[in-house]
Tab-separated table of C-alpha atoms and ligand atoms in Angstrom:
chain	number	residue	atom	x	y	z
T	1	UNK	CA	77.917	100.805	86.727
T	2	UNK	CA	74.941	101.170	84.547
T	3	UNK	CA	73.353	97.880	82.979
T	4	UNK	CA	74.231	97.914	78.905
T	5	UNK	CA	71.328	99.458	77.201
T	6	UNK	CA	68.945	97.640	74.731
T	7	UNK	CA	69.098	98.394	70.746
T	8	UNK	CA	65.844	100.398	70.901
T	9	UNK	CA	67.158	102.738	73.990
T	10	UNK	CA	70.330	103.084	72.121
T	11	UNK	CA	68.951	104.108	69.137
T	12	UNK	CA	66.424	106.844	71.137
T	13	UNK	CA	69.817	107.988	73.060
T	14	UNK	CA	71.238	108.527	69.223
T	15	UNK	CA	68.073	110.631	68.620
T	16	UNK	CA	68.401	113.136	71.382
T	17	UNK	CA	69.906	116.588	70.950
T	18	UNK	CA	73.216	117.285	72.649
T	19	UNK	CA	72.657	117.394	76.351
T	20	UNK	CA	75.441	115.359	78.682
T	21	UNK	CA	78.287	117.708	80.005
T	22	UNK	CA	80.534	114.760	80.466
T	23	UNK	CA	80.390	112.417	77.584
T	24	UNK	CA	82.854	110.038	78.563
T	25	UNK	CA	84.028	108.324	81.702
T	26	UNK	CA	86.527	105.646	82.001
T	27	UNK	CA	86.958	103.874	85.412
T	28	UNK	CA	89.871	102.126	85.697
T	29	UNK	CA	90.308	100.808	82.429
T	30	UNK	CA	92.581	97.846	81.295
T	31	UNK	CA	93.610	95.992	78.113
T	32	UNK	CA	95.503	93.255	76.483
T	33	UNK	CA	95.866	91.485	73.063
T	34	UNK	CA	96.530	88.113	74.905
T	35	UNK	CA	95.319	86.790	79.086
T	36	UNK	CA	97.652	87.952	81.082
T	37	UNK	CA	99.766	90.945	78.612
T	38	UNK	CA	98.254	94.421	79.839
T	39	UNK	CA	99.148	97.346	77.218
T	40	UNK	CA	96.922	99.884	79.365
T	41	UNK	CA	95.490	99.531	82.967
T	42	UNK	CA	94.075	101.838	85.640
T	43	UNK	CA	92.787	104.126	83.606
T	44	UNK	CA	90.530	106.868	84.494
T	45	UNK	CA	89.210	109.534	81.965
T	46	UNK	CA	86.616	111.984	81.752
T	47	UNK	CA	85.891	114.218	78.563
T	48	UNK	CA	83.368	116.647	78.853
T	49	UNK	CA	81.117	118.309	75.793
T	50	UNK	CA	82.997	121.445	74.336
T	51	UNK	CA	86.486	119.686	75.926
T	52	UNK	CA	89.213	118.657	73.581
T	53	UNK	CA	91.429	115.970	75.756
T	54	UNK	CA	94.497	115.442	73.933
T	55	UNK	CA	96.210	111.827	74.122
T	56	UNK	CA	99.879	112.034	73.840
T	57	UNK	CA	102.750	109.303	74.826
T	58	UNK	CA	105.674	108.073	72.730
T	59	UNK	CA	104.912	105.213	69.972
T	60	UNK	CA	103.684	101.820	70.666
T	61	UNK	CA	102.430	103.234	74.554
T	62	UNK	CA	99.086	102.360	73.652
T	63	UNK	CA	97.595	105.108	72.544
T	64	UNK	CA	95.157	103.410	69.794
T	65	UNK	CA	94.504	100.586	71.469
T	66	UNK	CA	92.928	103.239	74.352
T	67	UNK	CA	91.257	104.786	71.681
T	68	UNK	CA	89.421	101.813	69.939
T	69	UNK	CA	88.542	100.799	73.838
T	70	UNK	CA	87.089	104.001	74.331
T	71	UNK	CA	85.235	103.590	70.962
T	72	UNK	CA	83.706	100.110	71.755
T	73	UNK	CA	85.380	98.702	69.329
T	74	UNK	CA	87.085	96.292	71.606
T	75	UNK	CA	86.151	95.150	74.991
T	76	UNK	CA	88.365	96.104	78.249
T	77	UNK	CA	89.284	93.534	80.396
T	78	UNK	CA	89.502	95.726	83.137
T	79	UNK	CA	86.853	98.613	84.152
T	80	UNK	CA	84.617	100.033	82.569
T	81	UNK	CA	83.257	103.146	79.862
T	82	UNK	CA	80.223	104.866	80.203
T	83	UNK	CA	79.096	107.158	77.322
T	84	UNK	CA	76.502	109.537	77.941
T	85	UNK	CA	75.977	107.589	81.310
T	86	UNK	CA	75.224	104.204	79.923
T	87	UNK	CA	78.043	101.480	79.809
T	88	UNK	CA	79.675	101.710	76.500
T	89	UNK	CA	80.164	97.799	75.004
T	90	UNK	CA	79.681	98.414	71.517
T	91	UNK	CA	79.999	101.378	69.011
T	92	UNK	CA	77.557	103.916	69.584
T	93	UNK	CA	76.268	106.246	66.486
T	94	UNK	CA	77.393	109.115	68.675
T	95	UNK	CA	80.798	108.557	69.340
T	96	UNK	CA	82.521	109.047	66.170
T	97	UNK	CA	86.010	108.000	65.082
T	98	UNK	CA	88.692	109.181	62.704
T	99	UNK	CA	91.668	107.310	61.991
T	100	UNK	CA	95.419	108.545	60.109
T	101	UNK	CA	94.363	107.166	56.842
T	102	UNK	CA	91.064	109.131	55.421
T	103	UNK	CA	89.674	105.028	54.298
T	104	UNK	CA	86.870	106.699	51.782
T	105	UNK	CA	85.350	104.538	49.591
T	106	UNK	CA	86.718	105.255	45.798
T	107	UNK	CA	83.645	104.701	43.862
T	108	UNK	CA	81.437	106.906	45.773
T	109	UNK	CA	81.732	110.507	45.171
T	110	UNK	CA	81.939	113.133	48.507
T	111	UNK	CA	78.995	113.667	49.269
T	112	UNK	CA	77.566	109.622	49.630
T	113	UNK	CA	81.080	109.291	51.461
T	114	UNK	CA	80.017	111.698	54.110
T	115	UNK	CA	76.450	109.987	54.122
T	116	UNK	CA	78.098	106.545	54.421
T	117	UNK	CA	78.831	108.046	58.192
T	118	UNK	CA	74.886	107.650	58.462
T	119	UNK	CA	74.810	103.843	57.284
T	120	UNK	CA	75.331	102.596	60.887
T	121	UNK	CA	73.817	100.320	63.221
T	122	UNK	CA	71.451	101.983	65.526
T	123	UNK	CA	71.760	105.068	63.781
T	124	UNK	CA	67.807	106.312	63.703
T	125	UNK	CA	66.713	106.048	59.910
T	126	UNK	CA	66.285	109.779	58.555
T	127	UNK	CA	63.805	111.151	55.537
T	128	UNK	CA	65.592	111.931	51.928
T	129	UNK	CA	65.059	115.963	53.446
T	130	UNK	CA	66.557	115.424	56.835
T	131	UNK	CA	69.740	113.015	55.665
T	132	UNK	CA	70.458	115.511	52.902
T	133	UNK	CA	70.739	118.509	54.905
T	134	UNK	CA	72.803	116.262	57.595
T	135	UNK	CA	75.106	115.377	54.950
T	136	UNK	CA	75.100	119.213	53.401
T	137	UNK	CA	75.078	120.805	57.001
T	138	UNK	CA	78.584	118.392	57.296
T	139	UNK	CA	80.388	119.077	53.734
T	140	UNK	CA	79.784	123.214	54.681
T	141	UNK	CA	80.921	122.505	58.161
T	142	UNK	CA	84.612	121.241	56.810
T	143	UNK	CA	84.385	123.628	54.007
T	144	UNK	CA	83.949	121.239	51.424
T	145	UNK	CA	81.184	123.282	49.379
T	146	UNK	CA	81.551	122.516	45.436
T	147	UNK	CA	83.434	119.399	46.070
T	148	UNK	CA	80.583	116.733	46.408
T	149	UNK	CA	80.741	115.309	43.574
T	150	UNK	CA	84.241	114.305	43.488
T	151	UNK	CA	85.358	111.210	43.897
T	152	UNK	CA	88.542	110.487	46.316
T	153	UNK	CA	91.108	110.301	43.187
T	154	UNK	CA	90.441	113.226	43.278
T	155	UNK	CA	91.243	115.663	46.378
T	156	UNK	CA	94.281	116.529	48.085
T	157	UNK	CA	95.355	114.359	51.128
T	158	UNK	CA	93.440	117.733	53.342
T	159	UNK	CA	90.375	117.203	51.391
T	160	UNK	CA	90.111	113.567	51.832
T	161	UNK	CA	90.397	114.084	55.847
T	162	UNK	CA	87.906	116.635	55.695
T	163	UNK	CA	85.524	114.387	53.920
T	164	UNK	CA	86.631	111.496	56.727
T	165	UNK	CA	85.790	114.303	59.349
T	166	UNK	CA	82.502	115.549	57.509
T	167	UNK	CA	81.443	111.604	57.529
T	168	UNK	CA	82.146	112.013	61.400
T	169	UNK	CA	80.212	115.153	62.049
T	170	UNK	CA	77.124	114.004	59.882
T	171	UNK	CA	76.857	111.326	62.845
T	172	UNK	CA	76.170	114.587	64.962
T	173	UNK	CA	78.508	112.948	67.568
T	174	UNK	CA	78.362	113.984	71.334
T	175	UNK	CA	82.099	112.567	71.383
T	176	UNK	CA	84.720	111.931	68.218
T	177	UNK	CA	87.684	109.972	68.971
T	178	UNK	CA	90.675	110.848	66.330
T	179	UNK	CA	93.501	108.814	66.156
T	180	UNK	CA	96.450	110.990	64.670
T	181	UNK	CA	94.362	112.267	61.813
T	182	UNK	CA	96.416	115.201	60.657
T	183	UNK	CA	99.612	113.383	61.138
T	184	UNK	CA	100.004	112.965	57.818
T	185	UNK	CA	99.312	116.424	56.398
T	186	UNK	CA	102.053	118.619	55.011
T	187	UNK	CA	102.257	121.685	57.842
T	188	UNK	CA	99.833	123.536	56.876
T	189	UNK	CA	96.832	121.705	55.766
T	190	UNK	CA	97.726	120.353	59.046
T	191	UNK	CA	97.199	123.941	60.914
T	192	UNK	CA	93.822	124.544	58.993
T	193	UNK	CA	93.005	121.195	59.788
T	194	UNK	CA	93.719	121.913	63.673
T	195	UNK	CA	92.162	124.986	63.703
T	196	UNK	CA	88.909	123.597	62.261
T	197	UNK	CA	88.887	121.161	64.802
T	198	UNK	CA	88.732	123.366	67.360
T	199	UNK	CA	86.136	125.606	65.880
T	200	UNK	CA	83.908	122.128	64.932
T	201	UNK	CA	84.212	120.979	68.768
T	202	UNK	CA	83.335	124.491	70.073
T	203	UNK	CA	80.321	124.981	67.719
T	204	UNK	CA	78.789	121.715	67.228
T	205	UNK	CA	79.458	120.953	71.495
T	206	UNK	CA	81.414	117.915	70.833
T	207	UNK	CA	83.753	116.062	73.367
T	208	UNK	CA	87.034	115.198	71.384
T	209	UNK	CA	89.430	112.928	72.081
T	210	UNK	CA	92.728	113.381	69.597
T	211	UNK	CA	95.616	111.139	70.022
T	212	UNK	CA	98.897	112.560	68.757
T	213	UNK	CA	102.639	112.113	69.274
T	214	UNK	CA	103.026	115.946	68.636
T	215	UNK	CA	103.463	118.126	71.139
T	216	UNK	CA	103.122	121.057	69.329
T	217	UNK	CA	99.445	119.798	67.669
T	218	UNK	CA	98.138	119.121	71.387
T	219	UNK	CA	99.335	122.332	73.065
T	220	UNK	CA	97.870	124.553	70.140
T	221	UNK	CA	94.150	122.772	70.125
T	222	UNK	CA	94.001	120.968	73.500
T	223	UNK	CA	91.901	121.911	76.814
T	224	UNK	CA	93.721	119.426	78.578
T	225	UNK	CA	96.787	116.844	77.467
T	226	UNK	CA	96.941	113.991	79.102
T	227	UNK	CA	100.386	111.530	79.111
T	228	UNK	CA	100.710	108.114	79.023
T	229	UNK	CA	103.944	106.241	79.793
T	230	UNK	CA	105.657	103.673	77.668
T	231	UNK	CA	107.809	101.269	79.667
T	232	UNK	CA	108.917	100.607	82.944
T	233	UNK	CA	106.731	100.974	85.881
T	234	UNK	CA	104.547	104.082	83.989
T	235	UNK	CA	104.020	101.958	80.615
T	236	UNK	CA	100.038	101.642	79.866
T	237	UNK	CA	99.555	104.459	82.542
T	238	UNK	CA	98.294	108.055	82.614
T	239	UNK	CA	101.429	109.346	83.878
T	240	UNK	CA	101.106	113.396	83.793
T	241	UNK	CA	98.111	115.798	82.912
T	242	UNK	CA	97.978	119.077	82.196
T	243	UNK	CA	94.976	122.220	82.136
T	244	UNK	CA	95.973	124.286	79.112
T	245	UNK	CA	94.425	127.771	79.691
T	246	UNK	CA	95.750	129.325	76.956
T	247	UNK	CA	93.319	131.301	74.626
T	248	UNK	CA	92.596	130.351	71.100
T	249	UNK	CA	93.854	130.803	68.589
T	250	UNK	CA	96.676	130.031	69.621
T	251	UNK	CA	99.869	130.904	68.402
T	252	UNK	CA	103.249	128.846	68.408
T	253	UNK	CA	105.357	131.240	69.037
T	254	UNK	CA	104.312	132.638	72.567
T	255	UNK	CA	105.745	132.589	75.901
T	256	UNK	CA	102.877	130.394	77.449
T	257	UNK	CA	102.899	127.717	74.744
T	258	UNK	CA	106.461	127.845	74.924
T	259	UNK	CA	106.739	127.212	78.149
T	260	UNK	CA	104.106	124.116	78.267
T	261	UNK	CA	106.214	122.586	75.423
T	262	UNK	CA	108.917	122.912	77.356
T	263	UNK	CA	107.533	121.408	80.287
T	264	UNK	CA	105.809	118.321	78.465
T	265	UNK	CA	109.569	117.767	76.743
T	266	UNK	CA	111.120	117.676	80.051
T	267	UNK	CA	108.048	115.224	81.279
T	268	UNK	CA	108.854	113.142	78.273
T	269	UNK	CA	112.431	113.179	78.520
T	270	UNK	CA	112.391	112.299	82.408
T	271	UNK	CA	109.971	108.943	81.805
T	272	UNK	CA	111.919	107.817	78.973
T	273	UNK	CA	115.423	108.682	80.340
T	274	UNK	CA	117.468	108.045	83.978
T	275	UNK	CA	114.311	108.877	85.729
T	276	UNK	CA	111.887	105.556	84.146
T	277	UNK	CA	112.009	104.051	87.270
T	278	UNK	CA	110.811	106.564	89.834
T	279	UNK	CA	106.906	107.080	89.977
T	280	UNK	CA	105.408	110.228	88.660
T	281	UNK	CA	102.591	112.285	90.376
T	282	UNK	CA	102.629	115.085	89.563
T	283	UNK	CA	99.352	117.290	89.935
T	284	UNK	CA	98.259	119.558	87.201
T	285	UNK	CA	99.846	122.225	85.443
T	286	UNK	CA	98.090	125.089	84.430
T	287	UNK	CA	99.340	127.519	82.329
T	288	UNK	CA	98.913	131.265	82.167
T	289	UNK	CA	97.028	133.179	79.545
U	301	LIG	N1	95.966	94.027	66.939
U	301	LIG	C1	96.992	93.879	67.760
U	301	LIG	N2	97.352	92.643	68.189
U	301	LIG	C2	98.375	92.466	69.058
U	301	LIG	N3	99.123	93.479	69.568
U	301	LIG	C3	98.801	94.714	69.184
U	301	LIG	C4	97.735	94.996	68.257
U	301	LIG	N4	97.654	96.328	68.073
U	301	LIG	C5	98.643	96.860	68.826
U	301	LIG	N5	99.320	95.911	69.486
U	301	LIG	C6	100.433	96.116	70.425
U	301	LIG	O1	99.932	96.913	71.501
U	301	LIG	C7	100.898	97.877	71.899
U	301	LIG	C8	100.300	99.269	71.796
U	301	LIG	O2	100.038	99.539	70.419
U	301	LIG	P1	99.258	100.841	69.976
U	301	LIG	O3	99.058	100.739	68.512
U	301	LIG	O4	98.058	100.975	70.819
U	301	LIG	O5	100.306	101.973	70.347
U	301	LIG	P2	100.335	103.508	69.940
U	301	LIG	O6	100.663	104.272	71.173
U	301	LIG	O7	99.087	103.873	69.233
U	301	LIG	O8	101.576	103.564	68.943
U	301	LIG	P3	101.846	104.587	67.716
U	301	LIG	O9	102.175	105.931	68.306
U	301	LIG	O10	103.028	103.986	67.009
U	301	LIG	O11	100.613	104.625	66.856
U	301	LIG	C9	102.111	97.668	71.007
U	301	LIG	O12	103.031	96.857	71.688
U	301	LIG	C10	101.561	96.923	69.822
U	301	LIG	O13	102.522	96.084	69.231
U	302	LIG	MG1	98.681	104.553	67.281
């Protein structure tokens, strides 16, 4: 593994275009709230640039506590992340998270809200010219154009993740790490909210990893799902994985998303029913176009 990098290398890394077709590695990863109580372990996860790897696994699997690993927001005690192919031991100003709850600070209007996303450590300092257009380039990006003066009372539950997403992008991050972000989205806001995902990921070459307990959300914007187990001998594991080759956009309703929902249903249904105890390896699944 890599040696951690200094501050002044990680804040040239921040600097440097997009680049790294595999943003994230995680070798045999492990973690627990207390010595000796492992919630994940043996975990190993790549996400590439333009990939969206969706997280999936029934509640209280571990799921977030993966994700704020992978983020650097906690240490593992097993293994190891490398981001951009340095060890990973703190949170970089590339690797951008979004959590369920928008968190926007009230007295700040939209537009500071998405530049608060550049207030980070080791983020390089920009000119007034160069953070404005970050932060303008990000509002447009999320379709927030005419809202930035608004102030968090005001917008719709949609509009304040788009702002929490806009904050995200205006990072420019090589790898953003959502935690159930839509989940709490009425349908449909919720499908715009998908769909600009995908498009963000594709056009600003970002490595995404979104953990959901939906099904549905990670067949219709995921390149691959991954599944992790929740008790018995699979809990805190990567259990299943599937390759979802299925065009975008993609539409509920067809006979290949159909039949991958189908398949991660029974998959869920065998690890938390009779079958718990038998060990799962099965090798990837891909599904027709
Ligand atoms: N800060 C914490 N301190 C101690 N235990 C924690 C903490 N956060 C989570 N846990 C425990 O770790 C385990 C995994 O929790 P985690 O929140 O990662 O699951 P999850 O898969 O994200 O669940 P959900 O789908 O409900 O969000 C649970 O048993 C939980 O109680
Ligand atoms: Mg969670």
């Amino acid at each position: 593994m890599n040696a951690p990098l200094a501050d002044a290398e990680l804040t040239a890394l921040a600097a440097q275009p997009h680049t790294a077709p595999l943003a994230l590695q995680a070798r045999g990863l492990g973690f627990g709230y207390a010595p000796g109580a492992s919630v994940f372990s043996g975990i190993d996860l790549d996400i590439h640039a333009q990939e969206i790897v969706c997280l999936l696994g029934g509640s209280g699997c571990g799921k977030s506590s993966l994700l704020r690993t992978l983020a650097g927001l906690q240490q593992p005690s097993q293994g190891q992340v490398e981001f951009l192919g340095a060890a990973l031991t703190q949170p970089h100003p590339r690797a951008a998270v979004v959590f369920q709850q928008a968190s926007l600070l009230p007295w700040l209007s939209v537009w500071h809200n998405v530049a608060f996303g550049l207030d980070f450590k080791h983020q390089p300092a920009l000119d007034t010219a160069s953070l404005r257009q970050r932060v303008d380039q990000a509002i447009e990006a999320v379709g927030l154009q005419g809202k930035q003066g608004l102030r968090p009372a005001q917008l719709s539950g949609g509009m304040a993740q788009r702002v929490a997403l806009a904050r995200a992008l205006a990072r420019q991050p090589q790898l953003l790490l959502a935690d159930e972000p839509f989940s709490a989205l009425d349908a449909i806001t919720r499908a715009e909210m998908q769909e600009l995902l995908v498009e963000l990921v594709q056009r600003w070459h970002t490595a995404a990893l979104l953990v959901t307990h939906d099904i549905d959300e990670a067949i219709l914007v995921a390149d691959r799902i991954v599944l992790m187990g929740r008790s018995g001998p699979h809990a805190g594991h990567i259990v299943r994985e599937w390759k979802v080759e299925i065009a975008h956009p993609r539409v509920e309703a067809t006979v290949a998303v159909t039949a991958l929902r189908l398949e991660i249903l029974a998959a869920l249904r065998s690890l938390h029913g009779a079958a718990e105890a038998r060990p799962v390896t099965t090798p990837d699944v891909s599904c027709p176009r």
